[in-house]
CSV table of C-alpha atoms and ligand atoms in Angstrom, one decimal:
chain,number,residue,atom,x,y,z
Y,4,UNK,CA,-2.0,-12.0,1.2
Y,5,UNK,CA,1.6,-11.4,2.8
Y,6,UNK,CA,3.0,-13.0,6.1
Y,7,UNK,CA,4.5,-10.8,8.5
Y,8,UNK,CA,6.4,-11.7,11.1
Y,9,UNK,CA,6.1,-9.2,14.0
Y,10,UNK,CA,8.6,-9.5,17.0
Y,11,UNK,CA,6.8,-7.7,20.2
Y,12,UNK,CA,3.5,-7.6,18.6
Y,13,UNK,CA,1.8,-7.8,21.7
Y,14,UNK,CA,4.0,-4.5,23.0
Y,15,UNK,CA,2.4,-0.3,22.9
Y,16,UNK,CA,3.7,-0.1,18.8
Y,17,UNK,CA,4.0,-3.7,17.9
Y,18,UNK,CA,0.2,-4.2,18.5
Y,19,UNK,CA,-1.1,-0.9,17.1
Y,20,UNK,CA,1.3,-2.2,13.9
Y,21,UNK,CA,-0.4,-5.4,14.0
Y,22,UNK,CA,-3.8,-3.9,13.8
Y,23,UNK,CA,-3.1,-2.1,10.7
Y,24,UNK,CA,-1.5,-5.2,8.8
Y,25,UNK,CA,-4.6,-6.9,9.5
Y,26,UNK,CA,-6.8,-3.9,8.3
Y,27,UNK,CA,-4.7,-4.4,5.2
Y,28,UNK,CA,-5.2,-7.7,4.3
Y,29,UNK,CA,-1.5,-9.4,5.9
Y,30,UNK,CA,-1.7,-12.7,8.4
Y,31,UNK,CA,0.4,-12.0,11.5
Y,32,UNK,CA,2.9,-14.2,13.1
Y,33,UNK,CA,3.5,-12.8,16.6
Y,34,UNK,CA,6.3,-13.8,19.0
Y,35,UNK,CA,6.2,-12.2,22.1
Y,36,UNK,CA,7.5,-13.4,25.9
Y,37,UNK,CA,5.0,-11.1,27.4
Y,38,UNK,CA,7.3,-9.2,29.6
Y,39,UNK,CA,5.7,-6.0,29.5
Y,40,UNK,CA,2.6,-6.5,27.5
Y,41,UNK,CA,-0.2,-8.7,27.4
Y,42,UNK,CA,-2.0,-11.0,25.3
Y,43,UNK,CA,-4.8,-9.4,25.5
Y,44,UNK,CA,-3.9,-6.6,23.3
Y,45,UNK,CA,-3.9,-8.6,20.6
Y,46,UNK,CA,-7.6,-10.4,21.5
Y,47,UNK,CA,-8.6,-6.7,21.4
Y,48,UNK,CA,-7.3,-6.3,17.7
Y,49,UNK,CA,-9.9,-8.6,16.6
Y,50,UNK,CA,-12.4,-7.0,18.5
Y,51,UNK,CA,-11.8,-3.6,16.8
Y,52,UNK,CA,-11.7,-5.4,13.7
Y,53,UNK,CA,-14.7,-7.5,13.8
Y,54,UNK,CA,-16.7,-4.0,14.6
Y,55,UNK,CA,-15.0,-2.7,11.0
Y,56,UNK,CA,-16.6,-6.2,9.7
Y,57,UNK,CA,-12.8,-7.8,9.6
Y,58,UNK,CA,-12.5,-11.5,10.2
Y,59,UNK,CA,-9.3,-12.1,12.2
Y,60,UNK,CA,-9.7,-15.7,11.9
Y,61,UNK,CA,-6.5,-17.5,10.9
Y,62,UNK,CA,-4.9,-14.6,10.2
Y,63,UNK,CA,-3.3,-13.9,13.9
Y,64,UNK,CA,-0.9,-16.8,15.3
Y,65,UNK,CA,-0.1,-16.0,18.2
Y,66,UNK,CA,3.2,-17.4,20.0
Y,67,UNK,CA,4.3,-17.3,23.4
Y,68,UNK,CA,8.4,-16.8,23.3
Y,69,UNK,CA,11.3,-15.6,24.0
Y,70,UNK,CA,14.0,-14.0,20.9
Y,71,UNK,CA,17.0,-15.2,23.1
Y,72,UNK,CA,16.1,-18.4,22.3
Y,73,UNK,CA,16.9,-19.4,18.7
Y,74,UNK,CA,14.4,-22.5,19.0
Y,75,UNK,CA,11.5,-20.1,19.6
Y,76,UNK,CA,12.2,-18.1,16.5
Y,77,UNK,CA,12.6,-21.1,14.2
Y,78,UNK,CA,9.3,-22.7,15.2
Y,79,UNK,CA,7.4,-19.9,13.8
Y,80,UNK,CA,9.0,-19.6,10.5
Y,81,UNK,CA,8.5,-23.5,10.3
Y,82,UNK,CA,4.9,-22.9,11.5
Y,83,UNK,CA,4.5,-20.2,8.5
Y,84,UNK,CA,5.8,-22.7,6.0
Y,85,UNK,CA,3.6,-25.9,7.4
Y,86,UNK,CA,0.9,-23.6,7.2
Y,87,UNK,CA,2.0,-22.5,3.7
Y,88,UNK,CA,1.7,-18.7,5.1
Y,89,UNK,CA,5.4,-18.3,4.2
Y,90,UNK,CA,6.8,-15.4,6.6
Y,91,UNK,CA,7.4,-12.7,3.7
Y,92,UNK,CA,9.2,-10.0,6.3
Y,93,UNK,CA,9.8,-9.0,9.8
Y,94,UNK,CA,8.8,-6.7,11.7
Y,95,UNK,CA,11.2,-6.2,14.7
Y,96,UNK,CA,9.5,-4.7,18.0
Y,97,UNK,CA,10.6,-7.1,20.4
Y,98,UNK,CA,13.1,-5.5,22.9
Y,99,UNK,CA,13.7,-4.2,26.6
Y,100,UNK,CA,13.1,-0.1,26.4
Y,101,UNK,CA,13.8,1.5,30.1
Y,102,UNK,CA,16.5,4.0,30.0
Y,103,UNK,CA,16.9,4.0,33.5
Y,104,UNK,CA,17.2,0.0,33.6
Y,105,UNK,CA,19.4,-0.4,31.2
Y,106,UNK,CA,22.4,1.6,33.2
Y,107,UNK,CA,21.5,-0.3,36.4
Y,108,UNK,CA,21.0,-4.2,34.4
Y,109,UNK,CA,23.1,-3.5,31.0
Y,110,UNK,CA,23.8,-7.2,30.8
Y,111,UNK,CA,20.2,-7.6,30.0
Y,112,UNK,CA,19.4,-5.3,27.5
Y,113,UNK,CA,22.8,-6.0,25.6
Y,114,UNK,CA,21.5,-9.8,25.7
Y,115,UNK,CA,17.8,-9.2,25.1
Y,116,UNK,CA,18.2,-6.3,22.1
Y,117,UNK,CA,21.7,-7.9,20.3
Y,118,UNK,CA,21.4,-11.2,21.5
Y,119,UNK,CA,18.0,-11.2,20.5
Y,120,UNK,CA,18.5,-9.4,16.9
Y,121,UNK,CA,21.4,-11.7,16.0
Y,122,UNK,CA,19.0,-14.5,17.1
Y,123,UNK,CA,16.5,-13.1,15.0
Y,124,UNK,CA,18.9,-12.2,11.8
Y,125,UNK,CA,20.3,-15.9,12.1
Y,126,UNK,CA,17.1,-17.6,11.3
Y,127,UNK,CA,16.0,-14.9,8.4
Y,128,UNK,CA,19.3,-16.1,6.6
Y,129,UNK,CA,18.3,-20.2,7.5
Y,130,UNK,CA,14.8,-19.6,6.0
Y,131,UNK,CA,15.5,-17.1,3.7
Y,132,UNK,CA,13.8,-14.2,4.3
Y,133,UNK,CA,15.5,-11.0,3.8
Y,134,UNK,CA,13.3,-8.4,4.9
Y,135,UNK,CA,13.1,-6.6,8.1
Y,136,UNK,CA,12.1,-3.1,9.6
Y,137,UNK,CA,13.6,-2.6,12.8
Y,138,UNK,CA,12.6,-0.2,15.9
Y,139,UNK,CA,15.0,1.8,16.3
Y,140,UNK,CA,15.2,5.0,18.6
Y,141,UNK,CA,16.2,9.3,18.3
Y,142,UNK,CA,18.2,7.8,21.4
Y,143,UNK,CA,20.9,7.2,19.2
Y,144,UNK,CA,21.4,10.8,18.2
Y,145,UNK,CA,24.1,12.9,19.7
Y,146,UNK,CA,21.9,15.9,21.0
Y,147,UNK,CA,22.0,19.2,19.4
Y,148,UNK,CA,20.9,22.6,21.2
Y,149,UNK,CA,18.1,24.1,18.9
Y,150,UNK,CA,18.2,21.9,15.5
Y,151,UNK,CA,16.1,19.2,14.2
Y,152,UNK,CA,17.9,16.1,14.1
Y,153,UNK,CA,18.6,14.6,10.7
Y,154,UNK,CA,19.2,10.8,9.5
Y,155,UNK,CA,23.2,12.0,8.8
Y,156,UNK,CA,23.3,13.5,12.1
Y,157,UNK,CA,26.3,12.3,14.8
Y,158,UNK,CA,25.3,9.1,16.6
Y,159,UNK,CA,26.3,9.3,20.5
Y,160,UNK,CA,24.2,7.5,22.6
Y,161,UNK,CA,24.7,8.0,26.0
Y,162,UNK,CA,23.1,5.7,27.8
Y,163,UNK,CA,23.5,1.2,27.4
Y,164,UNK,CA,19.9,0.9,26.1
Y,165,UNK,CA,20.7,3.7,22.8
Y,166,UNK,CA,24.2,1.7,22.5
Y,167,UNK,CA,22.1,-1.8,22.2
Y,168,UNK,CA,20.1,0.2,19.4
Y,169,UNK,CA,23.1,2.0,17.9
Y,170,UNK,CA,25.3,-1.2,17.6
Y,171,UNK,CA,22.0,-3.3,16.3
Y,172,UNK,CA,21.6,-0.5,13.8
Y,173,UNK,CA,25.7,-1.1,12.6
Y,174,UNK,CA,25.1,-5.1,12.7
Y,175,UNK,CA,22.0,-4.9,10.0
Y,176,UNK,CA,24.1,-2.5,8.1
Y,177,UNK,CA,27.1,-5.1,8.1
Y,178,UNK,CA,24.8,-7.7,7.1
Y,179,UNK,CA,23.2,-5.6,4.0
Y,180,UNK,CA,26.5,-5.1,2.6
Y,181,UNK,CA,27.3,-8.8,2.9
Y,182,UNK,CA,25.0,-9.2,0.3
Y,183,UNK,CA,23.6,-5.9,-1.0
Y,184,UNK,CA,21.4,-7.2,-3.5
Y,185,UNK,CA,19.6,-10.1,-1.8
Y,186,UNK,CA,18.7,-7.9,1.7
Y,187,UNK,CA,16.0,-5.1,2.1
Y,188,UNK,CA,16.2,-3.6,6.0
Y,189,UNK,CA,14.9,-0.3,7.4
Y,190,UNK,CA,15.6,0.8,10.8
Y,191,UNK,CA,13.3,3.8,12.0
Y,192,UNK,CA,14.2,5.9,14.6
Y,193,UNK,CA,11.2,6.6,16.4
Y,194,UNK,CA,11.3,10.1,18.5
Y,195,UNK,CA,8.4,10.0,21.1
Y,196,UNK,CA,5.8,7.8,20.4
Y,197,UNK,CA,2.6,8.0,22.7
Y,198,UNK,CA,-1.0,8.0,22.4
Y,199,UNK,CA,-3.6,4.8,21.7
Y,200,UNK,CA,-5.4,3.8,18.9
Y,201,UNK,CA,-8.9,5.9,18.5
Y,202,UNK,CA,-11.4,3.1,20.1
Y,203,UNK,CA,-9.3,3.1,23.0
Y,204,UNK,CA,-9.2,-0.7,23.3
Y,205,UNK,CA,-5.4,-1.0,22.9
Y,206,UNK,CA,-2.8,1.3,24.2
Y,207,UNK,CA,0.3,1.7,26.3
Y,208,UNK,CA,0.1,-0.5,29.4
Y,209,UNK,CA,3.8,-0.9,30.7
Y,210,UNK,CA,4.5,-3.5,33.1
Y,211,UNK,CA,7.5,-2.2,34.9
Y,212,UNK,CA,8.6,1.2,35.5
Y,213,UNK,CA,7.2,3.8,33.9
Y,214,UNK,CA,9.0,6.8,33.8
Y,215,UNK,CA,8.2,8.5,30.8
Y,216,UNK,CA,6.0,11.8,30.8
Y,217,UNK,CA,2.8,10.3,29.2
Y,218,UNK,CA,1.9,7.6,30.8
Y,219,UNK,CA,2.5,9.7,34.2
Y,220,UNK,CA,0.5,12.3,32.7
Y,221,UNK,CA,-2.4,9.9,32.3
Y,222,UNK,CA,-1.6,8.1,35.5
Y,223,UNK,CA,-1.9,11.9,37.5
Y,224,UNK,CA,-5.5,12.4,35.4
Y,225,UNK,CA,-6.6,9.3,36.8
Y,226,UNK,CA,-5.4,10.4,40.1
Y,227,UNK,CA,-3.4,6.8,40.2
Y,228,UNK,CA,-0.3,9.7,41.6
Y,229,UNK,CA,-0.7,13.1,43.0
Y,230,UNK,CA,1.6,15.1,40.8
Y,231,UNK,CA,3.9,15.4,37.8
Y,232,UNK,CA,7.6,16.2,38.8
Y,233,UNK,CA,8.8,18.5,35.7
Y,234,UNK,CA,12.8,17.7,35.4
Y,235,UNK,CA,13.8,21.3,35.2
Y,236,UNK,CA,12.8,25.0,34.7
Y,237,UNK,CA,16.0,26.0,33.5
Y,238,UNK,CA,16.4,24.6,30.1
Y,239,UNK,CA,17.4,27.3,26.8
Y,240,UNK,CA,13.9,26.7,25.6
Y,241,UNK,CA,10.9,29.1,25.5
Y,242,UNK,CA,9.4,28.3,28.8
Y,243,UNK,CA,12.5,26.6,30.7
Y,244,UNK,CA,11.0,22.7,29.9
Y,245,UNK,CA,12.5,20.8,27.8
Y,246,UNK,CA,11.0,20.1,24.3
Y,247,UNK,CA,10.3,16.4,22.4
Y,248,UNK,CA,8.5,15.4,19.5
Y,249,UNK,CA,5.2,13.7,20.6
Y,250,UNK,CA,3.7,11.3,18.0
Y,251,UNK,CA,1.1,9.5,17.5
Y,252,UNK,CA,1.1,5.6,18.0
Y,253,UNK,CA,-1.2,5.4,15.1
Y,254,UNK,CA,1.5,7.7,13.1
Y,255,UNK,CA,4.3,5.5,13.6
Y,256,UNK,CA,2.9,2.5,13.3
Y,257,UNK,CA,1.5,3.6,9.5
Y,258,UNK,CA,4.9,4.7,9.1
Y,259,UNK,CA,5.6,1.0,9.6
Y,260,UNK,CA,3.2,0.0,6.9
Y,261,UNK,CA,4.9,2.4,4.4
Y,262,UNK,CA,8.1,1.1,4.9
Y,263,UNK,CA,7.9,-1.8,4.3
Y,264,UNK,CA,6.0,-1.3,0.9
Y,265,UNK,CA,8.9,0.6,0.2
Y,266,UNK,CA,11.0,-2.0,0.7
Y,267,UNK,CA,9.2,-4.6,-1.0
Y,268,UNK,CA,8.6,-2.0,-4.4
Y,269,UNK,CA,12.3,-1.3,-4.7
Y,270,UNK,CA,15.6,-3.0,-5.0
Y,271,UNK,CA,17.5,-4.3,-2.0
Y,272,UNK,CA,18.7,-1.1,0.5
Y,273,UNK,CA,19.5,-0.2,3.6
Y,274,UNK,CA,17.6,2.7,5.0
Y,275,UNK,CA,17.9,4.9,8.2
Y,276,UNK,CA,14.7,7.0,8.6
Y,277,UNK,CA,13.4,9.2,11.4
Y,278,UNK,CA,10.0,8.7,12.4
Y,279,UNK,CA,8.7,11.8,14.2
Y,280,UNK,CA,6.3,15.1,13.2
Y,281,UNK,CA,9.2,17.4,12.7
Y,282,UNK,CA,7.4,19.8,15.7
Y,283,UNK,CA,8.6,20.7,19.5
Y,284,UNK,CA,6.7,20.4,22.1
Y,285,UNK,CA,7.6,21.3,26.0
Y,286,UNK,CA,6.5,19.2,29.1
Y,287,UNK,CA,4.7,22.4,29.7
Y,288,UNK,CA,2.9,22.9,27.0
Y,289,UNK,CA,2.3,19.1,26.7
Y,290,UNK,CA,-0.1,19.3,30.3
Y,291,UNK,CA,-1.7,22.1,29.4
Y,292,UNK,CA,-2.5,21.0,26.4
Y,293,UNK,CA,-4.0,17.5,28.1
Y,294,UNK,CA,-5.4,19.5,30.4
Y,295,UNK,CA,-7.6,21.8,27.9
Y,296,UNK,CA,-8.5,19.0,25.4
Y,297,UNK,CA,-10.2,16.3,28.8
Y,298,UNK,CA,-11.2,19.2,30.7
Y,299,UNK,CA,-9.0,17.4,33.7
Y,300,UNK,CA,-6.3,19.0,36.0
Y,301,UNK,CA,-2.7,17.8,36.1
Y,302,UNK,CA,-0.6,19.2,39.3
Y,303,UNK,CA,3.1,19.7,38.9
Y,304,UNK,CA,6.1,20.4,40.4
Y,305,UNK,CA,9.6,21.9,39.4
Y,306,UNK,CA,11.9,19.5,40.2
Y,307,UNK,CA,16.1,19.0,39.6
Y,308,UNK,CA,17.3,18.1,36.1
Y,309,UNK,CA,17.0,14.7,34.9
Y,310,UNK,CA,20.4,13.4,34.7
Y,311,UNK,CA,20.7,12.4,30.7
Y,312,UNK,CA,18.3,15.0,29.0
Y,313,UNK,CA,18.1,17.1,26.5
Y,314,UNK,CA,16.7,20.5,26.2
Y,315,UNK,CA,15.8,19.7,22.4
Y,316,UNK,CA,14.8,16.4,20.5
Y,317,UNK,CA,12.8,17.2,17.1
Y,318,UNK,CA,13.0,15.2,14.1
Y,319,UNK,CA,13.8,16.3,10.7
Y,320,UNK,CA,11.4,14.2,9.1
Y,321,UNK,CA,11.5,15.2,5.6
Y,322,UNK,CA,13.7,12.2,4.4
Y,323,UNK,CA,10.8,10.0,5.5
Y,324,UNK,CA,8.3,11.8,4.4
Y,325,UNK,CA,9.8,12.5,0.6
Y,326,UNK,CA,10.9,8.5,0.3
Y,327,UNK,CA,7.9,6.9,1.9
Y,328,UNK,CA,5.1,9.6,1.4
Y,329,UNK,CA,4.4,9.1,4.7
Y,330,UNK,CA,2.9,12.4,6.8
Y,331,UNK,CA,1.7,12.0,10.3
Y,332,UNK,CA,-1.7,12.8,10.3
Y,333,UNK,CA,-2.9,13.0,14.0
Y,334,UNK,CA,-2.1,16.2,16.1
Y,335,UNK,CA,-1.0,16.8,19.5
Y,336,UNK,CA,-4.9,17.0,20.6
Y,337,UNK,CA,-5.2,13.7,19.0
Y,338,UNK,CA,-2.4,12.2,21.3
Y,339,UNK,CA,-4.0,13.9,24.2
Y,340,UNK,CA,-7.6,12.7,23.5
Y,341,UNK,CA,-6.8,9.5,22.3
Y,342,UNK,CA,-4.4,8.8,25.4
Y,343,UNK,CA,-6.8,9.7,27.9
Y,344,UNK,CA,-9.7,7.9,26.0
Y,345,UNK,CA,-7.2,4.3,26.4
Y,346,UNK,CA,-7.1,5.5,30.4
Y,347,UNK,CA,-11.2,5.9,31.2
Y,348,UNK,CA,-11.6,2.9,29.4
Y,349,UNK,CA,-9.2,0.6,30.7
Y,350,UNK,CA,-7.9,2.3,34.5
Y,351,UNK,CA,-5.9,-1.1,35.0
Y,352,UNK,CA,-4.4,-1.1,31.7
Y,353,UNK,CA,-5.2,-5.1,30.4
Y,354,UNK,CA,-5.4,-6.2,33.6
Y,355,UNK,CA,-8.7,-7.1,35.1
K,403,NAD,P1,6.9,-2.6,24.5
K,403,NAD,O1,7.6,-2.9,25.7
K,403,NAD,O2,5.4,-2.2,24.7
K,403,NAD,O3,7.0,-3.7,23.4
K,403,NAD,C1,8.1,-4.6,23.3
K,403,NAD,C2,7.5,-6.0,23.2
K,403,NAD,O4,8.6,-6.9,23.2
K,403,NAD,C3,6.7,-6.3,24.5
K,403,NAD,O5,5.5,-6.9,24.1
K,403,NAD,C4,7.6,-7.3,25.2
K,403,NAD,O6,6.8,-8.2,26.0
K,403,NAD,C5,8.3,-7.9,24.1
K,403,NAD,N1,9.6,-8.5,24.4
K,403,NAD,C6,10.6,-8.0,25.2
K,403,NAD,N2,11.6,-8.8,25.3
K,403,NAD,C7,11.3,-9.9,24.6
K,403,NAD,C8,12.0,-11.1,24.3
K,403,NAD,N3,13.2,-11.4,24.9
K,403,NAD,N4,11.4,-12.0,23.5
K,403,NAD,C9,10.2,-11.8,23.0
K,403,NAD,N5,9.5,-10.7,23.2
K,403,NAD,C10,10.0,-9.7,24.0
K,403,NAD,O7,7.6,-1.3,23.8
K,403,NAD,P2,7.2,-0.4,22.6
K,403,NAD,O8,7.1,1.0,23.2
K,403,NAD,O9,6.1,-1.0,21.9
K,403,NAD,O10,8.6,-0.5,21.8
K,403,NAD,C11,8.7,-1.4,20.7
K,403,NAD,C12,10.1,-1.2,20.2
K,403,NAD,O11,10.3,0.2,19.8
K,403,NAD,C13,11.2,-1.5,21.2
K,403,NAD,O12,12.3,-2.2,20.6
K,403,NAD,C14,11.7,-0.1,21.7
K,403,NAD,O13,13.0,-0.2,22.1
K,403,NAD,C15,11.5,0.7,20.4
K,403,NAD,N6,11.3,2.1,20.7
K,403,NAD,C16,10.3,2.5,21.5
K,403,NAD,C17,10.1,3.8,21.8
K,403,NAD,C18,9.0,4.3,22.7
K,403,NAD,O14,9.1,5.5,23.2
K,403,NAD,N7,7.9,3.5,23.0
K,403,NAD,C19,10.9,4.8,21.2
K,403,NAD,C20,11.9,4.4,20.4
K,403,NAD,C21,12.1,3.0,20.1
K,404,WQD,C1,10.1,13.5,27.9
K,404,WQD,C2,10.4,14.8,28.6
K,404,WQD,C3,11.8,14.7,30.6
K,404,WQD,C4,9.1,12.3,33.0
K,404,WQD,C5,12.6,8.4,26.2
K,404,WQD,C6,13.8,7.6,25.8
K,404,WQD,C7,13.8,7.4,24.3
K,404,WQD,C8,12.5,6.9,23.7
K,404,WQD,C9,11.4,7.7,24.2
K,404,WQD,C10,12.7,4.5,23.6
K,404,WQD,C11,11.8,15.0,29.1
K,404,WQD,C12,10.4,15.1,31.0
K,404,WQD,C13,9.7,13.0,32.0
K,404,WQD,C14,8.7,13.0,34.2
K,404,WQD,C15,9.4,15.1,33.2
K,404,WQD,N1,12.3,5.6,24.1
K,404,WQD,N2,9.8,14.4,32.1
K,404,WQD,N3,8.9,14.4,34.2
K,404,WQD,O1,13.5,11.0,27.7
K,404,WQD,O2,12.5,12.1,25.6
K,404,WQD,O3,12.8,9.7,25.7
K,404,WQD,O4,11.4,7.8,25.6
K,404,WQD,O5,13.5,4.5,22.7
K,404,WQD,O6,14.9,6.6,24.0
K,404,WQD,O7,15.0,8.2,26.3
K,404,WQD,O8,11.0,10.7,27.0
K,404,WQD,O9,8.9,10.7,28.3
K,404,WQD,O10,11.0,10.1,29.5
K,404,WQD,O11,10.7,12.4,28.8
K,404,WQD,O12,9.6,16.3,33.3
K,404,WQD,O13,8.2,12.4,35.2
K,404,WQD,O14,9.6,14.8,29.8
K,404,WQD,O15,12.7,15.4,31.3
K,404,WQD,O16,12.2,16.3,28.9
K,404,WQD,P1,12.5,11.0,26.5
K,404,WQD,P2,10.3,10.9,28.4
């Protein structure tokens, strides 16, 4: 079966991603520095696996390392071809993700998620492999007021963290068209991923700040904080919150899976695709639902505008869908369940 080298593996998508490549057969090369995840999201995998009656034995290699550091990402393709487990195509995960530090530290994200991919890019071109699918973000997008966003929509991020992703997005493209028959790259832009995988052995565990409005959801549930702050009551939208497009972990990371079939089955490309449901939900609508599917009660309060949003982010997800035949399957009770389920079972994350 294929290699696949998976940058971030050990991360919230990168591991759900790595799960399903070993469901399918593939032998994973992981390289992760462990910043915000842990290595025991990946001990987990085989656990889930061996319970499907999967043998996860050499089929995971798991390196500790950091993509700034050419050296680190050379030793694994080597490793792959001492092995004879040639690394057939990457997977790129591996990246800093906080909006809110990349204005106050934009040195580095710039380094980690450029340095890194040119890093990365440099060492595909030494050992010839000319694959990748890379994690991009809707963060790219220049917002819009009521619209789904489309692939041919106006790029403005406003922030250094969607720059890093915008400009990594232009730098693959470059390199496709250096040679546009030899390279095969895909960079997804992923709208609101959250949720765990159904067991609820792996799942979103971030190490630093979390500010986004899952986690906090689950973290108020567990009564790890008191309330939910809602940034705003104001916005155009049906009940003043502002709308995003929730999906599942397990949805994106098959979308993953389909891409890169898609890449392997047809000629060389370069290929921008949204990965999302295509349906709004609001942060109100997103507790209550939570709240109705675990029977659990989630206090809230109104608070100021969130300096940065958007009263509307919904993907148009039809190019994805009619190139990839790729349909999210799980629905917003799904995430809710599923999230929760991840929380009971692990309160401290993959911490003991
Ligand atoms: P994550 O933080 O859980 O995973 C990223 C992984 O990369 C972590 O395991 C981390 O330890 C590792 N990493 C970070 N810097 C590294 C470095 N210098 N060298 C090696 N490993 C390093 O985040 P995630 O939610 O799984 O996101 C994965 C990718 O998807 C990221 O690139 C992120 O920007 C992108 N993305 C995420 C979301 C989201 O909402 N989760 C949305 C859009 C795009
Ligand atoms: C969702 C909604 C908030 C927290 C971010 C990144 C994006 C992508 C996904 C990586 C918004 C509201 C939030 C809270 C709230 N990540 N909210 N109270 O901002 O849509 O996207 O994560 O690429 O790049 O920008 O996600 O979860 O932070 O916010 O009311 O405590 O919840 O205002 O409307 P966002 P989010």
């Amino acid at each position: 079966m294929k290699s696949i080298f998976v940058t971030g593996g050990a991360g919230f998508i990168g591991s759900h991603t790595c799960l399903l490549l070993l469901e399918k057969g593939h032998i994973v090369f992981i390289l992760d520095s462990f910043i915000n995840s842990s290595e025991k999201s990946i001990t987990q995998i085989s656990i889930i696996l061996k319970d499907k009656g999967i043998d996860t034995n050499g089929k995971i290699y798991l390196c500790k390392g950091d993509i700034n550091n050419l050296e680190d990402i050379e030793k694994v393709f080597q490793m792959s071809i001492e092995l004879n487990k040639e690394i057939e195509s990457v997977i790129h995960f591996a990246g800093l993700k906080s909006v809110f530090e990349s204005v106050i530290n934009p040195l580095i994200y710039w380094d980690t998620n450029v340095g890194g991919t040119i890093n990365l890019l440099k060492t595909m071109k030494k050992f010839k492999c000319r694959n990748i699918v890379f994690s991009s973000s809707a963060t790219v997008y220049k917002s819009k007021l009521k619209s789904e966003l489309n692939e041919n929509d106006v790029c403005v991020p406003v922030n250094p963290y969607g720059d890093t992703k915008l400009t990594i997005e232009k730098f693959l493209k470059d390199t496709y068209k250096s040679s546009p028959n030899e390279w095969r790259i895909a960079c997804l832009r992923y709208f609101n991923p959250v949720g765990a995988h159904e067991s609820g052995l792996i799942g979103e565990d971030p190490l630093g700040r979390a500010d986004n409005l899952y986690p906090r959801i689950t973290k108020v549930a567990s009564g790890k904080i008191d309330s939910i702050k809602i940034f705003g009551s104001d916005w155009p939208t049906k009940d003043g919150t502002c709308i995003r497009d929730y999906i599942h972990v397990m949805d994106v990371a098959e979308g993953h899976l389909y891409a890169l079939n898609y890449l392997i089955k047809e000629k060389p490309q370069f290929l921008t695709l949204n990965l999302g449901t295509g349906k709004g939900t609001s942060v109100l609508e997103l507790i209550r639902n939570f709240e109705k599917i675990n029977n659990v009660r989630i206090p809230f309060i109104f608070d100021e505008r969130r300096l940065g949003d958007n009263a509307y982010v919904v993907a148009d997800n039809s190019y994805a869908k009619s190139i990839l035949n790729w349909i999210p399957q799980r629905t917003l009770n799904d995430i809710c369940r599923d999230g929760w389920n991840w929380q009971l079972k692990n309160p401290n994350g993959f911490s003991v």
